[in-house]
Short mmCIF file of C-alpha atoms and ligand atoms in Angstrom, two decimals:
data_model
loop_
_atom_site.label_atom_id
_atom_site.label_comp_id
_atom_site.label_asym_id
_atom_site.label_seq_id
_atom_site.Cartn_x
_atom_site.Cartn_y
_atom_site.Cartn_z
CA MET A 153 -86.31 16.66 -152.56
CA ALA A 154 -88.40 16.03 -149.68
CA ALA A 155 -91.07 13.45 -149.98
CA HIS A 156 -95.05 13.81 -150.06
CA PRO A 157 -97.09 12.50 -147.43
CA PRO A 158 -97.86 8.76 -148.53
CA LYS A 159 -101.40 7.94 -149.64
CA THR A 160 -102.35 4.41 -149.34
CA LYS A 161 -105.48 2.22 -149.71
CA ILE A 162 -106.74 0.24 -146.64
CA LEU A 163 -109.44 -2.16 -146.51
CA ILE A 164 -111.51 -0.41 -143.88
CA SER A 165 -113.00 -3.94 -142.63
CA GLU A 166 -109.64 -4.99 -141.77
CA ASN A 167 -108.84 -2.21 -139.43
CA LYS A 168 -111.47 -2.13 -136.39
CA ARG A 169 -110.43 1.74 -135.82
CA LEU A 170 -111.14 2.97 -139.19
CA GLN A 171 -114.63 0.85 -139.36
CA ASN A 172 -115.59 2.34 -136.08
CA LEU A 173 -114.60 6.22 -137.25
CA LYS A 174 -116.52 5.22 -140.64
CA GLU A 175 -119.49 4.38 -138.50
CA ALA A 176 -119.43 7.33 -136.24
CA PHE A 177 -119.23 9.56 -139.30
CA GLU A 178 -121.98 7.88 -141.13
CA LYS A 179 -124.36 7.99 -137.88
CA LYS A 180 -123.04 11.96 -137.60
CA TYR A 181 -123.43 13.06 -141.29
CA GLY A 182 -125.40 10.56 -143.20
CA GLU A 183 -122.87 9.77 -145.81
CA ALA A 184 -119.91 7.83 -145.82
CA PRO A 185 -116.32 9.52 -145.38
CA LEU A 186 -114.46 10.25 -148.73
CA PHE A 187 -110.75 9.72 -147.30
CA TYR A 188 -109.04 9.77 -144.01
CA ALA A 189 -106.13 11.33 -142.79
CA GLN A 190 -103.50 10.21 -139.79
CA ALA A 191 -100.83 11.93 -137.88
CA PRO A 192 -98.68 10.31 -134.94
CA GLY A 193 -97.78 11.70 -131.55
CA ARG A 194 -94.68 11.32 -130.28
CA VAL A 195 -91.89 10.50 -127.61
CA ASN A 196 -88.61 12.32 -127.42
CA LEU A 197 -85.41 10.37 -126.53
CA ILE A 198 -83.06 13.24 -126.21
CA GLY A 199 -83.17 16.89 -126.19
CA GLU A 200 -86.33 17.96 -123.69
CA HIS A 201 -86.99 21.94 -124.27
CA ILE A 202 -84.30 22.83 -126.55
CA ASP A 203 -85.96 22.71 -130.15
CA TYR A 204 -87.17 26.04 -129.34
CA CYS A 205 -83.40 27.19 -128.96
CA GLY A 206 -82.56 25.89 -131.80
CA TYR A 207 -80.83 22.98 -131.39
CA ALA A 208 -81.24 19.29 -132.50
CA VAL A 209 -83.70 16.88 -131.06
CA LEU A 210 -84.13 12.78 -131.07
CA PRO A 211 -87.81 11.96 -130.99
CA MET A 212 -89.34 8.89 -132.47
CA ALA A 213 -93.26 8.57 -133.48
CA ILE A 214 -95.42 6.37 -131.06
CA GLU A 215 -98.01 4.23 -132.67
CA GLN A 216 -100.92 6.38 -130.99
CA SER A 217 -102.42 8.92 -133.31
CA ILE A 218 -104.76 11.46 -134.47
CA LEU A 219 -107.43 10.28 -137.11
CA ALA A 220 -109.78 12.13 -138.89
CA ALA A 221 -112.38 10.87 -141.72
CA VAL A 222 -113.50 13.74 -144.08
CA THR A 223 -115.67 14.33 -146.57
CA VAL A 224 -115.67 17.37 -148.84
CA ASN A 225 -118.21 19.93 -150.24
CA ASP A 226 -118.38 23.45 -151.74
CA SER A 227 -120.55 25.01 -148.79
CA LYS A 228 -117.49 27.01 -146.96
CA LYS A 229 -118.72 25.58 -143.91
CA ILE A 230 -116.32 23.19 -141.28
CA HIS A 231 -118.08 21.06 -139.37
CA LEU A 232 -115.87 19.34 -136.69
CA ALA A 233 -117.06 16.25 -134.63
CA ASN A 234 -114.96 14.13 -132.27
CA THR A 235 -115.42 10.56 -131.21
CA ASP A 236 -114.97 11.04 -127.53
CA PRO A 237 -117.95 13.15 -126.17
CA LYS A 238 -115.53 15.22 -124.15
CA TYR A 239 -114.75 17.16 -127.47
CA LYS A 240 -117.86 19.19 -128.57
CA ASP A 241 -119.28 19.70 -132.09
CA PHE A 242 -118.05 22.74 -134.04
CA THR A 243 -118.91 24.70 -137.18
CA VAL A 244 -117.22 27.47 -138.63
CA SER A 245 -117.09 29.03 -142.27
CA SER A 246 -113.91 28.69 -143.59
CA GLU A 247 -113.84 32.25 -144.61
CA ASP A 248 -113.70 33.47 -141.13
CA ILE A 249 -111.38 31.13 -139.37
CA GLU A 250 -110.35 33.04 -135.93
CA ILE A 251 -108.54 31.07 -132.84
CA ASP A 252 -109.39 32.14 -129.53
CA LYS A 253 -106.14 31.71 -127.96
CA ASP A 254 -107.66 32.54 -124.36
CA ASN A 255 -110.31 29.83 -124.67
CA PRO A 256 -107.93 26.72 -126.28
CA GLN A 257 -110.65 24.48 -127.15
CA TRP A 258 -109.94 21.13 -129.22
CA TYR A 259 -111.45 22.85 -132.43
CA TYR A 260 -109.28 25.65 -132.48
CA TYR A 261 -106.03 23.18 -132.38
CA PHE A 262 -107.54 21.63 -135.55
CA LEU A 263 -108.24 25.26 -136.91
CA CYS A 264 -104.74 26.10 -136.33
CA GLY A 265 -103.83 23.26 -139.13
CA VAL A 266 -106.58 24.61 -141.50
CA LYS A 267 -105.41 28.15 -140.97
CA GLY A 268 -101.92 27.55 -141.66
CA ILE A 269 -102.64 25.79 -145.02
CA GLN A 270 -104.82 28.44 -146.09
CA GLU A 271 -102.28 31.25 -145.41
CA HIS A 272 -99.84 29.03 -147.22
CA LEU A 273 -101.88 28.82 -150.11
CA GLY A 274 -102.68 32.79 -150.19
CA LYS A 275 -105.77 32.93 -148.43
CA VAL A 276 -107.79 31.49 -151.03
CA PRO A 277 -111.21 30.28 -150.19
CA LEU A 278 -110.89 26.48 -149.08
CA SER A 279 -113.70 23.76 -149.54
CA GLY A 280 -116.12 23.16 -147.21
CA MET A 281 -115.51 19.88 -145.10
CA LYS A 282 -117.26 17.59 -142.67
CA CYS A 283 -114.64 15.79 -140.08
CA VAL A 284 -115.19 13.53 -137.54
CA VAL A 285 -111.56 13.31 -135.29
CA ASP A 286 -110.61 10.10 -133.23
CA GLY A 287 -107.53 10.09 -131.37
CA THR A 288 -105.77 7.68 -128.91
CA ILE A 289 -102.81 9.80 -127.56
CA PRO A 290 -103.42 10.39 -123.91
CA ALA A 291 -103.77 14.48 -124.26
CA SER A 292 -101.82 16.81 -122.53
CA SER A 293 -99.40 14.30 -121.41
CA GLY A 294 -96.30 15.31 -123.42
CA LEU A 295 -96.44 12.77 -126.30
CA SER A 296 -97.85 15.64 -128.36
CA SER A 297 -101.60 15.14 -129.10
CA SER A 298 -102.08 19.03 -129.53
CA SER A 299 -99.19 18.84 -132.68
CA ALA A 300 -100.64 15.91 -133.91
CA LEU A 301 -104.12 17.18 -134.23
CA VAL A 302 -103.03 20.15 -135.89
CA CYS A 303 -100.70 18.23 -138.36
CA CYS A 304 -103.52 15.66 -139.39
CA ALA A 305 -105.90 18.94 -139.88
CA ALA A 306 -103.14 20.29 -141.98
CA LEU A 307 -103.00 17.50 -143.92
CA LEU A 308 -106.36 16.86 -144.49
CA THR A 309 -107.12 20.26 -145.43
CA MET A 310 -104.37 20.08 -148.13
CA GLU A 311 -106.00 16.92 -149.38
CA ALA A 312 -109.55 18.57 -149.38
CA ASN A 313 -108.35 21.12 -151.36
CA HIS A 314 -106.71 19.07 -154.21
CA LYS A 315 -103.09 21.02 -152.97
CA SER A 316 -99.94 18.90 -152.60
CA LEU A 317 -97.25 19.87 -150.45
CA ASN A 318 -93.97 17.96 -149.37
CA LYS A 319 -93.44 16.69 -145.51
CA VAL A 320 -90.79 19.00 -144.81
CA ALA A 321 -93.15 21.91 -146.01
CA LEU A 322 -95.74 20.57 -143.86
CA ALA A 323 -93.90 20.44 -140.70
CA GLU A 324 -92.91 23.78 -141.13
CA ILE A 325 -96.44 25.00 -141.94
CA SER A 326 -97.85 23.33 -138.83
CA ALA A 327 -94.87 24.24 -136.55
CA LYS A 328 -95.60 27.90 -137.40
CA CYS A 329 -99.74 27.52 -137.22
CA GLU A 330 -99.79 25.81 -133.79
CA ARG A 331 -98.32 29.20 -132.73
CA TYR A 332 -101.85 30.14 -133.03
CA ILE A 333 -103.28 28.67 -129.88
CA GLY A 334 -100.91 30.53 -128.06
CA THR A 335 -97.85 27.86 -127.36
CA GLU A 336 -94.49 29.05 -128.65
CA GLY A 337 -92.91 25.73 -129.57
CA GLY A 338 -89.83 25.08 -131.55
CA GLY A 339 -91.14 22.47 -134.09
CA MET A 340 -89.87 19.05 -132.76
CA ASP A 341 -93.41 17.46 -132.41
CA GLN A 342 -94.67 18.87 -135.73
CA SER A 343 -91.53 17.71 -137.88
CA ILE A 344 -91.44 14.28 -136.29
CA SER A 345 -95.25 13.67 -136.90
CA PHE A 346 -94.51 13.93 -140.76
CA LEU A 347 -91.14 13.11 -140.97
CA ALA A 348 -91.23 9.99 -138.70
CA GLU A 349 -90.46 6.79 -140.55
CA GLU A 350 -91.15 2.85 -138.89
CA GLY A 351 -88.21 1.51 -137.21
CA THR A 352 -86.12 4.59 -136.80
CA ALA A 353 -85.83 7.72 -134.67
CA LYS A 354 -85.21 10.94 -136.15
CA LEU A 355 -82.47 13.49 -135.58
CA ILE A 356 -84.40 16.50 -136.32
CA GLU A 357 -82.19 19.93 -136.72
CA PHE A 358 -83.45 23.28 -137.51
CA GLN A 359 -82.38 26.14 -139.94
CA PRO A 360 -82.98 24.35 -142.31
CA LEU A 361 -85.41 21.61 -141.12
CA ARG A 362 -83.76 18.42 -141.81
CA ALA A 363 -84.46 14.73 -140.39
CA SER A 364 -81.96 11.97 -140.51
CA ASP A 365 -82.59 8.34 -139.65
CA VAL A 366 -80.91 7.18 -136.05
CA ARG A 367 -81.34 3.16 -136.06
CA LEU A 368 -82.77 2.31 -132.90
CA PRO A 369 -80.90 -1.25 -131.04
CA GLU A 370 -82.16 -4.38 -132.73
CA GLY A 371 -85.01 -5.65 -130.32
CA ALA A 372 -85.17 -2.36 -128.25
CA VAL A 373 -88.32 -1.89 -126.31
CA PHE A 374 -89.25 1.51 -125.35
CA VAL A 375 -91.70 1.87 -122.34
CA ILE A 376 -93.39 5.30 -121.76
CA SER A 377 -95.43 5.60 -118.41
CA ASN A 378 -97.94 7.65 -118.01
CA CYS A 379 -98.13 9.57 -114.31
CA CYS A 380 -101.54 10.63 -115.50
CA VAL A 381 -100.67 14.46 -114.40
CA GLU A 382 -101.90 16.60 -117.54
CA MET A 383 -100.59 19.94 -118.40
CA ASN A 384 -102.47 21.73 -121.10
CA LYS A 385 -100.05 23.86 -122.30
CA ALA A 386 -102.14 26.66 -123.87
CA ALA A 387 -104.44 27.03 -120.88
CA THR A 388 -101.25 27.76 -118.87
CA SER A 389 -97.99 29.79 -119.06
CA HIS A 390 -95.86 27.13 -117.84
CA PHE A 391 -94.44 26.34 -121.42
CA ASN A 392 -93.96 29.81 -122.42
CA ILE A 393 -92.22 30.94 -119.38
CA ARG A 394 -89.45 28.39 -120.60
CA VAL A 395 -89.50 29.77 -124.00
CA VAL A 396 -89.52 33.37 -122.55
CA GLU A 397 -86.64 32.95 -120.15
CA CYS A 398 -84.55 31.25 -123.17
CA ARG A 399 -85.05 34.43 -125.31
CA ILE A 400 -84.60 36.74 -122.64
CA ALA A 401 -81.24 34.82 -121.76
CA THR A 402 -80.49 34.89 -125.73
CA LYS A 403 -80.98 38.75 -125.55
CA MET A 404 -78.68 38.94 -122.45
CA LEU A 405 -75.68 36.66 -123.31
CA ALA A 406 -75.73 38.47 -126.78
CA LYS A 407 -75.47 41.92 -125.35
CA ALA A 408 -72.72 40.83 -123.01
CA ARG A 409 -70.61 39.32 -125.73
CA GLY A 410 -71.02 42.78 -127.68
CA LEU A 411 -73.42 40.90 -130.46
CA GLU A 412 -76.19 42.54 -132.39
CA TRP A 413 -78.56 41.59 -129.68
CA GLY A 414 -81.69 43.02 -131.23
CA ARG A 415 -81.93 40.43 -134.00
CA LEU A 416 -81.17 37.01 -132.30
CA LEU A 417 -83.82 34.92 -130.76
CA LYS A 418 -82.45 31.67 -129.94
CA LEU A 419 -79.70 30.20 -127.80
CA SER A 420 -78.08 28.37 -130.46
CA GLN A 421 -77.44 31.48 -132.25
CA VAL A 422 -75.70 32.93 -129.84
CA GLN A 423 -73.21 30.02 -129.74
CA THR A 424 -73.02 30.22 -133.56
CA GLU A 425 -72.08 34.09 -133.81
CA LEU A 426 -69.72 33.29 -130.96
CA GLU A 427 -68.26 30.15 -132.37
CA ALA A 428 -68.12 28.92 -128.96
CA SER A 429 -67.91 25.46 -127.48
CA LEU A 430 -70.79 24.36 -125.17
CA GLU A 431 -68.13 24.71 -122.50
CA GLU A 432 -67.52 28.07 -123.12
CA MET A 433 -71.15 28.91 -123.24
CA LEU A 434 -71.54 27.37 -119.88
CA ARG A 435 -69.00 29.45 -118.53
CA LEU A 436 -70.75 32.47 -120.42
CA VAL A 437 -73.95 31.99 -118.47
CA ALA A 438 -72.21 31.60 -115.14
CA GLU A 439 -70.40 34.86 -115.95
CA VAL A 440 -73.39 36.83 -117.18
CA LEU A 441 -76.67 35.68 -115.49
CA HIS A 442 -77.45 34.99 -112.08
CA PRO A 443 -79.42 32.03 -110.34
CA GLU A 444 -81.70 34.17 -108.13
CA PRO A 445 -85.26 35.36 -110.10
CA TYR A 446 -84.77 38.59 -112.43
CA SER A 447 -87.44 41.02 -112.01
CA ARG A 448 -88.87 42.62 -115.14
CA GLU A 449 -87.07 46.07 -114.20
CA GLU A 450 -83.65 44.17 -114.07
CA VAL A 451 -84.14 42.63 -117.34
CA CYS A 452 -85.12 46.06 -118.73
CA LYS A 453 -82.61 47.66 -117.15
CA ALA A 454 -79.96 45.15 -118.47
CA LEU A 455 -81.01 45.32 -122.01
CA GLY A 456 -81.77 48.98 -121.85
CA ILE A 457 -85.37 48.54 -123.14
CA THR A 458 -88.62 49.80 -121.94
CA THR A 459 -91.18 47.68 -120.27
CA GLU A 460 -93.28 48.07 -123.43
CA GLN A 461 -90.76 46.75 -125.24
CA LEU A 462 -90.23 43.74 -123.35
CA CYS A 463 -93.86 43.24 -123.27
CA THR A 464 -94.05 43.53 -127.16
CA ASP A 465 -90.86 42.19 -128.35
CA LEU A 466 -89.77 39.34 -125.81
CA LEU A 467 -92.98 38.12 -123.74
CA SER A 468 -95.65 35.86 -125.00
CA PRO A 469 -99.15 37.35 -124.54
CA ASN A 470 -99.72 34.79 -121.66
CA THR A 471 -96.76 35.55 -119.71
CA GLN A 472 -97.47 38.96 -119.75
CA HIS A 473 -99.73 39.39 -116.63
CA GLY A 474 -99.33 38.22 -113.02
CA LYS A 475 -96.08 36.88 -111.35
CA THR A 476 -94.05 36.10 -114.30
CA LEU A 477 -94.17 39.89 -114.97
CA VAL A 478 -93.18 40.99 -111.61
CA SER A 479 -90.33 38.25 -111.26
CA LEU A 480 -89.32 36.48 -114.43
CA PRO A 481 -88.38 32.88 -113.09
CA VAL A 482 -84.97 31.44 -112.98
CA ILE A 483 -83.44 32.31 -116.65
CA PHE A 484 -80.30 31.17 -115.52
CA GLN A 485 -81.16 27.56 -114.74
CA SER A 486 -83.16 27.20 -118.11
CA CYS A 487 -79.98 28.27 -119.62
CA LEU A 488 -78.06 25.71 -117.81
CA HIS A 489 -80.48 23.20 -118.57
CA ILE A 490 -80.27 23.66 -122.45
CA TYR A 491 -76.38 23.94 -122.42
CA LEU A 492 -76.29 21.00 -119.99
CA ILE A 493 -78.61 18.81 -121.81
CA LYS A 494 -77.15 19.55 -125.57
P1 ADP B 48 -100.21 17.32 -125.35
O1 ADP B 48 -98.62 17.51 -124.30
O2 ADP B 48 -100.83 16.23 -125.36
O3 ADP B 48 -99.50 17.91 -126.63
P2 ADP B 48 -101.53 20.08 -124.86
O4 ADP B 48 -101.81 20.58 -123.49
O5 ADP B 48 -100.27 20.83 -125.80
O6 ADP B 48 -101.04 18.34 -124.80
O7 ADP B 48 -102.72 19.78 -125.86
C1 ADP B 48 -103.50 18.88 -125.39
C2 ADP B 48 -104.98 19.65 -126.23
O8 ADP B 48 -104.97 18.89 -127.38
C3 ADP B 48 -106.23 18.78 -125.61
O9 ADP B 48 -106.51 19.87 -124.40
C4 ADP B 48 -107.48 18.92 -126.23
O10 ADP B 48 -107.67 20.20 -126.84
C5 ADP B 48 -106.35 18.68 -127.78
N1 ADP B 48 -106.54 16.95 -128.18
C6 ADP B 48 -105.69 16.14 -127.59
N2 ADP B 48 -106.16 15.04 -128.03
C7 ADP B 48 -107.39 15.48 -128.63
C8 ADP B 48 -108.33 14.67 -129.52
N3 ADP B 48 -108.34 13.32 -129.54
N4 ADP B 48 -109.29 14.98 -129.73
C9 ADP B 48 -109.49 16.54 -129.93
N5 ADP B 48 -108.67 17.27 -129.34
C10 ADP B 48 -107.72 16.89 -128.78
MG1 MG B 49 -98.76 19.85 -127.03
#
């Protein structure tokens, strides 16, 4: 049976960050927090951009995290504030949570986590909450601040509503609900945020989700450098383009080999169905796909689908317009990347 998130008692006076957050909370709401929740960011050691293709990855959590202080009430209102003044206050009714993916403000990531738990519980009415969020993960820098925020919100919503879910369930709910903001991620970030343990990286495998320890060399030090170029994944289509490329490649490879391509969504599923080695998959990619960009028409023709089917079944909302529609980028290269990195 998968473990539940640990609950610990900490002396706030001995922890500067908690102390500062407590003070910020009291200043904002005129009361003391009832509890705190925390979810870490992560660095990925092996396997970039392959989780959404169904392949295993090797991340580890970092000490930078999203921490939130919370009180619970019966107002049915969720009040959100942040210790960083660039993230503005927001209030919403817990009965009417909408995520505006065209405007990915910080509080919508938080509300993804709340909504994920609410839906998991069967759309039950949720308690009112007052929260102050404090983050130390550099945002949009590839350390998964977004998922830490979603996971932290899911965790505290569960606690505020006196529910209990194990870490695997929380990771799966959080992976699913972060997609409400528009990014169609594969689940690595939320999985490691919940399943990480001190002193070990984790091999994360999917379907079913599982995490096993990969001991790091004794005394190893990992240096993570920040080039300070930010990439806001939900505000641009760059991330989803990769996901969509791999989805289309999945269909094309599967169709070329006579598989039931309509139901296959991930490159790993094609490999499993063909019982092929990675080398065989590389040969298949080279045989079926070409390195030049694909036009939308070419994809439709190859799959025998209409433009409407392409849009509704394969493209994400933010890859439907503009250039990506005219010329889907280099599916071939994405595919090779997946199979080479594996
Ligand atoms: P990352 O690689 O860090 O996950 P994303 O572009 O996916 O980058 O998500 C970054 C977004 O997450 C930010 O634009 C912001 O909305 C939200 N975010 C990150 N850190 C915080 C924080 N400390 N407080 C509030 N929102 C945060
Ligand atoms: Mg992110």
